[in-house]
Tab-separated table of C-alpha atoms in Angstrom:
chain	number	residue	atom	x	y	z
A	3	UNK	CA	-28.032	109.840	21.415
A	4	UNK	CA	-26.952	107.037	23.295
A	5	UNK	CA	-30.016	105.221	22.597
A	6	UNK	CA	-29.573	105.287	19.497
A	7	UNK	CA	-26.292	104.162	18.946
A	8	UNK	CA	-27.504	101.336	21.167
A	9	UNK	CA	-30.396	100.567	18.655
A	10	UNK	CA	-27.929	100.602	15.510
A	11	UNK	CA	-25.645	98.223	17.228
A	12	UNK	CA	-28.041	95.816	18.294
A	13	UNK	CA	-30.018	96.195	14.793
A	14	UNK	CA	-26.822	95.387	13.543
A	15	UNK	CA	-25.572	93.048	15.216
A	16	UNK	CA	-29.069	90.951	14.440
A	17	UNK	CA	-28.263	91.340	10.786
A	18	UNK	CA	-25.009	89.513	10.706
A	19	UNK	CA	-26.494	86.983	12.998
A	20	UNK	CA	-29.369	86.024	10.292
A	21	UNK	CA	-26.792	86.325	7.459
A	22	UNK	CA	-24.466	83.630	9.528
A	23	UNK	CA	-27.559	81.824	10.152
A	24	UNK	CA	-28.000	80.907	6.381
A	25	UNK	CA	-25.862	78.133	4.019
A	26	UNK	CA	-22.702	78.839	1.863
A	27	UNK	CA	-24.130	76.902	-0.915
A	28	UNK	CA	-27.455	79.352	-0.835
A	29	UNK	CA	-28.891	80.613	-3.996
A	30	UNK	CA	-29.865	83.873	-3.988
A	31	UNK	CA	-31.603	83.857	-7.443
A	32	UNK	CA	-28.799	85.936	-8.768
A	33	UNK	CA	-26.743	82.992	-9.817
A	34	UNK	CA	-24.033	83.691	-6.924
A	35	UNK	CA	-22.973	80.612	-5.241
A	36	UNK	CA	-21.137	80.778	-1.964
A	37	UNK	CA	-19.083	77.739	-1.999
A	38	UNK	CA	-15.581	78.493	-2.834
A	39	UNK	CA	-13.414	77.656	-5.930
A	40	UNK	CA	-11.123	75.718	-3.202
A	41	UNK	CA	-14.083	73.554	-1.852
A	42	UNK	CA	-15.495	73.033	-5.624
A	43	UNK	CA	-12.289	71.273	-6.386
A	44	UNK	CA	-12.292	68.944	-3.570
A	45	UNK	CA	-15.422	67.447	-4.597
A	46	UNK	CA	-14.665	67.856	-8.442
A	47	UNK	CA	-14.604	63.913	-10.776
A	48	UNK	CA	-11.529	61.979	-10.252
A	49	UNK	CA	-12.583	59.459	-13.538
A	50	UNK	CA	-11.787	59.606	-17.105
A	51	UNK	CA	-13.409	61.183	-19.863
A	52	UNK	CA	-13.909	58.885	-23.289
A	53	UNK	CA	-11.756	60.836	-25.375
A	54	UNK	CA	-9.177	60.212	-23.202
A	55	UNK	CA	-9.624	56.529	-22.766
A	56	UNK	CA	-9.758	56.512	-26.889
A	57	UNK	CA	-6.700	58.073	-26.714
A	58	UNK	CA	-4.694	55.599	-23.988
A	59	UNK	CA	-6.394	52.704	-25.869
A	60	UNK	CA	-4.762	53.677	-29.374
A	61	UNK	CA	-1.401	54.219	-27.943
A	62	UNK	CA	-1.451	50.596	-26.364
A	63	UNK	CA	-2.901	49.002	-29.409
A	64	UNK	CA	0.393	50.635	-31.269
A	65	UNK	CA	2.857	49.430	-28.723
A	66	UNK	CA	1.253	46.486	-28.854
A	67	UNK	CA	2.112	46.180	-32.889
A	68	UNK	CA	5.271	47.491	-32.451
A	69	UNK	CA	6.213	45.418	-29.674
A	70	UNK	CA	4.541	42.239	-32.693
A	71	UNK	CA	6.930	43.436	-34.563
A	72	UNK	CA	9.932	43.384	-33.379
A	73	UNK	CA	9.428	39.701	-31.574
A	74	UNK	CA	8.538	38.595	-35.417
A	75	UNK	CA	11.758	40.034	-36.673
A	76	UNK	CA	13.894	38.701	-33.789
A	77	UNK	CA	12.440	35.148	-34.675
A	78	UNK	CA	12.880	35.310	-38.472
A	79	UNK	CA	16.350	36.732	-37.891
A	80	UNK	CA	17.382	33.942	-35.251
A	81	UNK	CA	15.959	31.487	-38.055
A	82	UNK	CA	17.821	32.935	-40.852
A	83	UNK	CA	20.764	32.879	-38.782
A	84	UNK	CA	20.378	29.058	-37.587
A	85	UNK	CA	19.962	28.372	-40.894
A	86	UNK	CA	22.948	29.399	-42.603
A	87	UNK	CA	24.600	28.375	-39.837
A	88	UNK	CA	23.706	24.711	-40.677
A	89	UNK	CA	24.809	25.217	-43.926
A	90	UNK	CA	27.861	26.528	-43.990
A	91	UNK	CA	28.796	23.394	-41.357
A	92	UNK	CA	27.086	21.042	-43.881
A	93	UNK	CA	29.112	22.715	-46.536
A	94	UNK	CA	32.710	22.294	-44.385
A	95	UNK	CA	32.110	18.975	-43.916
A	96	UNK	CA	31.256	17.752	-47.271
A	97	UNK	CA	34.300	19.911	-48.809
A	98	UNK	CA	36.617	18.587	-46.195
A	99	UNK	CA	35.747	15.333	-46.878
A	100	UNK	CA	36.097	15.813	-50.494
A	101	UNK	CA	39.385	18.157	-50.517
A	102	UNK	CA	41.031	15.188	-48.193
A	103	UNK	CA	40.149	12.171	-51.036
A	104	UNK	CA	41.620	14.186	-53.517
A	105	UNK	CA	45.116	15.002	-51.533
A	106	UNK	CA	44.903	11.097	-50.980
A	107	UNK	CA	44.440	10.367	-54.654
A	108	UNK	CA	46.643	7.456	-56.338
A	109	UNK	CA	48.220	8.891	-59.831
A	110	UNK	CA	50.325	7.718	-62.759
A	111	UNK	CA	50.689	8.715	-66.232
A	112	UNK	CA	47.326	6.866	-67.622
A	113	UNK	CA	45.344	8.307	-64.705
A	114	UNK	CA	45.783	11.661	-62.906
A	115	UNK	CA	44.479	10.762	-59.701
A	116	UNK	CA	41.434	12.228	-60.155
A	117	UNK	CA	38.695	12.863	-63.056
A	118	UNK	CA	35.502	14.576	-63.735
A	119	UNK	CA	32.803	13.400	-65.846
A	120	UNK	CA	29.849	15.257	-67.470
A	121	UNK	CA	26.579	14.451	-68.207
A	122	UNK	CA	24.347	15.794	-71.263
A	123	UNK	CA	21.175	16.142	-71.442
A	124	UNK	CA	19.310	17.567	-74.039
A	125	UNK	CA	21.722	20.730	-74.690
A	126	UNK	CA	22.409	21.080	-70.859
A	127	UNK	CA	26.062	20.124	-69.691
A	128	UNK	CA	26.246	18.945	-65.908
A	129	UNK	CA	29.669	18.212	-64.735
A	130	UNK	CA	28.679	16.851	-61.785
A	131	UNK	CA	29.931	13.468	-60.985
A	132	UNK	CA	34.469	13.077	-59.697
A	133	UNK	CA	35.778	9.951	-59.760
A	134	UNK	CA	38.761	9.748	-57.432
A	135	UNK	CA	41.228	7.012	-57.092
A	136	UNK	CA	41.917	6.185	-53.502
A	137	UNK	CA	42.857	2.593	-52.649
A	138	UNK	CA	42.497	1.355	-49.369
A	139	UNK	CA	45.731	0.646	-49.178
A	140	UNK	CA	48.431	-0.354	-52.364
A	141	UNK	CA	46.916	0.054	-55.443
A	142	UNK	CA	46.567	-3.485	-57.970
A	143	UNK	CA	48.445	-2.131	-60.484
A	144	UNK	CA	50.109	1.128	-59.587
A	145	UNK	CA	51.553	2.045	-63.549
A	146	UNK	CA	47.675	0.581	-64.824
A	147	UNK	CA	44.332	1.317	-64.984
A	148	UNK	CA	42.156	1.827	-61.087
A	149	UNK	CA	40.165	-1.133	-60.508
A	150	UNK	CA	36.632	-0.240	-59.696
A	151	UNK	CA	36.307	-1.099	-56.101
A	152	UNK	CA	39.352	1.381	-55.765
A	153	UNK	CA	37.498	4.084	-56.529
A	154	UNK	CA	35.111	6.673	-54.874
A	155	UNK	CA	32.745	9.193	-56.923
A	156	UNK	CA	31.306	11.851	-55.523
A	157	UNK	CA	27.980	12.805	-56.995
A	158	UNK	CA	24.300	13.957	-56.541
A	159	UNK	CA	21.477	11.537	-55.692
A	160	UNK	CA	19.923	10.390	-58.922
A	161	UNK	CA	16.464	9.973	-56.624
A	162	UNK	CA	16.834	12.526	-54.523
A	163	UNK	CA	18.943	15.156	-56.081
A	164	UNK	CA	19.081	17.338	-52.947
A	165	UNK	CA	21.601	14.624	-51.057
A	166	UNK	CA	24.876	14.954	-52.341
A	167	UNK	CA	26.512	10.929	-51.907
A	168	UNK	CA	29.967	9.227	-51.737
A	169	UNK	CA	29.720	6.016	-53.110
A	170	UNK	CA	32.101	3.333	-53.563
A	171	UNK	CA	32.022	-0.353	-54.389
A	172	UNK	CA	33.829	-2.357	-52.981
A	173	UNK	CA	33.945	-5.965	-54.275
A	174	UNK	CA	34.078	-4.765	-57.875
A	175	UNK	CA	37.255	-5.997	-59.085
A	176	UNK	CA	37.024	-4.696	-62.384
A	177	UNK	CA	39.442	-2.710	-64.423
A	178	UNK	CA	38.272	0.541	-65.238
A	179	UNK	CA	38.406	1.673	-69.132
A	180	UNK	CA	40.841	4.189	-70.160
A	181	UNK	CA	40.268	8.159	-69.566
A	182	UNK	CA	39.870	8.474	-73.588
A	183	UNK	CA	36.725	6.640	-73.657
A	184	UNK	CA	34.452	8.729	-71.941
A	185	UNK	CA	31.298	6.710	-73.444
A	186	UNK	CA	32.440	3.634	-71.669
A	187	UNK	CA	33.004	5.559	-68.186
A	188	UNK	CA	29.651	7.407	-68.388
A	189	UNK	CA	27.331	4.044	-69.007
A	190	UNK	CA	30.054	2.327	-65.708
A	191	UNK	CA	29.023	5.500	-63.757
A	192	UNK	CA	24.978	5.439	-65.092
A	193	UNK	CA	25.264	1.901	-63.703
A	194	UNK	CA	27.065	2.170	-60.682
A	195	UNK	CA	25.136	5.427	-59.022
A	196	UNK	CA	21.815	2.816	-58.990
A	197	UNK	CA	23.606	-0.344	-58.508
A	198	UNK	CA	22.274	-2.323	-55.266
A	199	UNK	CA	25.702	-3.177	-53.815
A	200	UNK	CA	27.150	0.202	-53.935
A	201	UNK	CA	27.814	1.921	-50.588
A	202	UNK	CA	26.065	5.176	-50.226
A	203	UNK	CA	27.566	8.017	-47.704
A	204	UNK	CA	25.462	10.898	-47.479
A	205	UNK	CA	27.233	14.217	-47.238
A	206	UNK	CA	24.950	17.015	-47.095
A	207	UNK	CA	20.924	16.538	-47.471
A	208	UNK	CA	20.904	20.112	-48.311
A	209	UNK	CA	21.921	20.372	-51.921
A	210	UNK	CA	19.691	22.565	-53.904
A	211	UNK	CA	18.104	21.024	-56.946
A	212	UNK	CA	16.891	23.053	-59.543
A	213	UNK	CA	14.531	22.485	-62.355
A	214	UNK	CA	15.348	22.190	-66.044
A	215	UNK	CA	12.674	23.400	-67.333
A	216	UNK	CA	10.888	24.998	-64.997
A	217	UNK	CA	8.702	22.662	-63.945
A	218	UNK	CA	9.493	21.248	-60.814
A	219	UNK	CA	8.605	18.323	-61.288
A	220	UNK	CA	10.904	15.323	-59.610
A	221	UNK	CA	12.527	14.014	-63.551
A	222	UNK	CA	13.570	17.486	-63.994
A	223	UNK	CA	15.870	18.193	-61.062
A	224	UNK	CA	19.273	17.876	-60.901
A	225	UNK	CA	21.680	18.495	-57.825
A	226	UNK	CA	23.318	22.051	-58.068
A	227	UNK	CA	27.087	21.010	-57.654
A	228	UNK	CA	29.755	21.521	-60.194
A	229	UNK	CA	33.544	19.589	-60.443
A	230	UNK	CA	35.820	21.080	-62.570
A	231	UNK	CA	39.647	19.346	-63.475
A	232	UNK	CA	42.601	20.861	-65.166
A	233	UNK	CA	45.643	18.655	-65.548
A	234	UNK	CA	48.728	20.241	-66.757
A	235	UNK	CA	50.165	18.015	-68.719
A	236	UNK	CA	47.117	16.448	-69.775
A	237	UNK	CA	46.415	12.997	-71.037
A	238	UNK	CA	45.865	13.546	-74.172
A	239	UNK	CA	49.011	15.699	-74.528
A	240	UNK	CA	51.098	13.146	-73.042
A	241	UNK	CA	49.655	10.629	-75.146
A	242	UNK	CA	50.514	12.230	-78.076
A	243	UNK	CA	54.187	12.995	-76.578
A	244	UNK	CA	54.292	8.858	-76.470
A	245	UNK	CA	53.363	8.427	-80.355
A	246	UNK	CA	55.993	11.697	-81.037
A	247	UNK	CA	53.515	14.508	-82.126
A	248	UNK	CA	54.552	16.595	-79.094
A	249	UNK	CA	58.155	17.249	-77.901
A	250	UNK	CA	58.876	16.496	-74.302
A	251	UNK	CA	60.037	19.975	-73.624
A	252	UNK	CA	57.117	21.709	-75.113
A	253	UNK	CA	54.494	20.082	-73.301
A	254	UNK	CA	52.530	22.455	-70.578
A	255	UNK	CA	54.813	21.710	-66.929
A	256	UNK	CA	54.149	23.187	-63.777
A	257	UNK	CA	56.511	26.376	-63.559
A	258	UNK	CA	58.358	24.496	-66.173
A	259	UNK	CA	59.653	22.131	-63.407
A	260	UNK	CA	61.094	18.927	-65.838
A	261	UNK	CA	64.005	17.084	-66.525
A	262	UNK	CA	65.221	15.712	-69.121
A	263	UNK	CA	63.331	12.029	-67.763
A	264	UNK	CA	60.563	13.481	-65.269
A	265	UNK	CA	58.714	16.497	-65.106
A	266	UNK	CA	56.028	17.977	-62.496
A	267	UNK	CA	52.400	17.022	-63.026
A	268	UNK	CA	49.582	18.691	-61.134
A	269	UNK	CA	45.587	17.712	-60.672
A	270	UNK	CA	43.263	20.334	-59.468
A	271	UNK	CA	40.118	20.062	-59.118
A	272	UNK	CA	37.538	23.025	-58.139
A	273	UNK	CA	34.489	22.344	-56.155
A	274	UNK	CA	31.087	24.704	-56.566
A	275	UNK	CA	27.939	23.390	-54.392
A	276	UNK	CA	25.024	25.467	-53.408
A	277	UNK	CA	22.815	24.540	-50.210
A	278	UNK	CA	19.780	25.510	-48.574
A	279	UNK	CA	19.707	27.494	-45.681
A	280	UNK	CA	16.933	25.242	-44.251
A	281	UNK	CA	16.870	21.243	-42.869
A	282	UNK	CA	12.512	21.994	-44.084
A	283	UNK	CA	13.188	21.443	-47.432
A	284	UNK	CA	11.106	19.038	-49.643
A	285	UNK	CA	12.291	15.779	-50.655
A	286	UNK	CA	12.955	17.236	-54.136
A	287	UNK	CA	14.966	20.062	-52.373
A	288	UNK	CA	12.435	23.024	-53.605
A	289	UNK	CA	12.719	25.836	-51.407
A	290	UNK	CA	11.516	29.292	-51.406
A	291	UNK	CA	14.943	30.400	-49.544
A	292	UNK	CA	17.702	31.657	-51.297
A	293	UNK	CA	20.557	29.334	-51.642
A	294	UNK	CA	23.811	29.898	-50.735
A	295	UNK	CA	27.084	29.276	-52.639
A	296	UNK	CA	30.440	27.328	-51.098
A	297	UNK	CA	33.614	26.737	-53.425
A	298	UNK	CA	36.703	24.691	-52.268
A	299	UNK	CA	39.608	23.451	-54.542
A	300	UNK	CA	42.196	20.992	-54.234
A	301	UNK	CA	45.742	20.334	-56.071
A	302	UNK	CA	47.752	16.979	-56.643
A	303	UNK	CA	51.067	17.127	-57.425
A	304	UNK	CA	53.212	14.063	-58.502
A	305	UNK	CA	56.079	12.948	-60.791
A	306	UNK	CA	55.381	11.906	-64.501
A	307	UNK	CA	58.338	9.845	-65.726
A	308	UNK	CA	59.141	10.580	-69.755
């Protein structure tokens, strides 16, 4: 009995010796494989598969758009910005310096300080020329007529309508015609916007010109700005006060402020410009931008003596 014990032991014993003896990773045709899940992992693929480098590829390519698209929008928005900042100081400046000639206008009865004058053409209407008077110092004949080189006219740029200009002239010594006659004032002004010895101030190189008819083309722009005057009495009424068609007391005062030898006169004059929101505009002014509208007014009051 105790031999064989001894035999089963030692037969045994050999056994698990020859199974130690033999690899993990040993096939035994059964498809059992001894390596374990833990040891599989360890020497498992660290790289990636396509589909997933498809898929980190297409997510950069769209923050790469959206990241295009908001830089492009920043820029056109700084641009916008920049430009309508220009304008609007282009716009100050030229009504500024237009409001202040006006307040500094010379008046009487024969000539309110201040008048506009229109242009037609064709069956277009373009009020766009003032003609202020503003001596340099004491006008020539204060109870008269302006002499020319007393005045200053504010107008577009008959070459290149997108400049709106001041322009005076000052050795014309010249008496100006009366108000009435607008025919003579229009050929003076035709004459004087061209004339060689006329000082030219630009105000704003950003006027917008638009086309009458549609065209484009450099004959058929004109300079959007627009003057408008209202004088209350006007000169015709007070004119026909002096030959007796019109009572003194029924002609149109200022809050009815008047005497029985003065009365309150007031000038205003409304100022409507439009600029473009860029300094890239063509010589012609032709922009695809939209433009953008300024107003300004101003108001002269004086006595009229009966």
């Amino acid at each position: 009995m105790f031999r064989h014990r001894f035999k089963m032991r030692f037969t045994t014993d050999c056994v698990v010796a020859e199974f130690a003896r033999i690899p993990k990773s040993y096939d035994f045709g059964y498809g059992f494989d001894m390596t374990s899940t833990s040891s599989r992992a360890l020497h498992a693929r660290t790289g990636l598969t396509l589909i997933e480098l498809l898929m980190a590829t297409a997510i950069m390519a769209i923050m790469a758009v959206a990241l295009g698209t908001l830089a492009a929008t920043a820029q056109t928005s700084s641009r916008i910005t920049q430009g309508h900042d220009t304008a609007t100081q282009h716009a100050r400046v030229a009504l500024e310096r237009i409001q202040r000639t006006l307040h500094t206008a010379t008046a009487n009865a024969n000539f309110p300080g201040f008048a506009v004058f229109d242009e037609q053409i064709g069956s277009w209407r373009f009020p766009d020329t003032l003609v202020v008077w503003r001596p340099e110092s004491v006008a020539a004949n204060p109870s008269g007529q302006p002499l020319f080189r007393e005045l200053v006219v504010f107008c577009p740029d008959p070459n290149q309508p997108n400049r709106l200009l001041e322009i005076t002239v000052p050795n014309d010594n010249r008496t100006t015609p009366p108000l009435t006659d607008t025919a003579a004032w229009r050929n003076e002004l035709r004459t004087l916007k061209t004339s060689a010895s006329a000082s030219r101030i630009v105000l704003t190189h950003l006027l917008r010109a638009a086309s009458l008819d549609g065209s484009g083309s450099a004959q058929s722009l004109r300079g959007v700005v627009r003057f408008r005057s209202v004088v209350r009495p006007s000169v015709q009424q007070y004119n026909d006060y002096k030959v007796g068609s019109v009572n003194w007391q029924d002609m149109a005062w200022v809050q009815d402020i008047y005497g029985s030898q003065s009365g309150l006169r007031q000038s205003w004059c409304s100022i409507d410009l439009q600029l473009m929101p860029s300094e890239n505009t063509s010589s012609n002014g032709l922009s695809n931008e939209s433009p953008l509208p300024f107003f300004g007014s101003a108001a002269l009051y004086y006595q009229l003596l009966k």
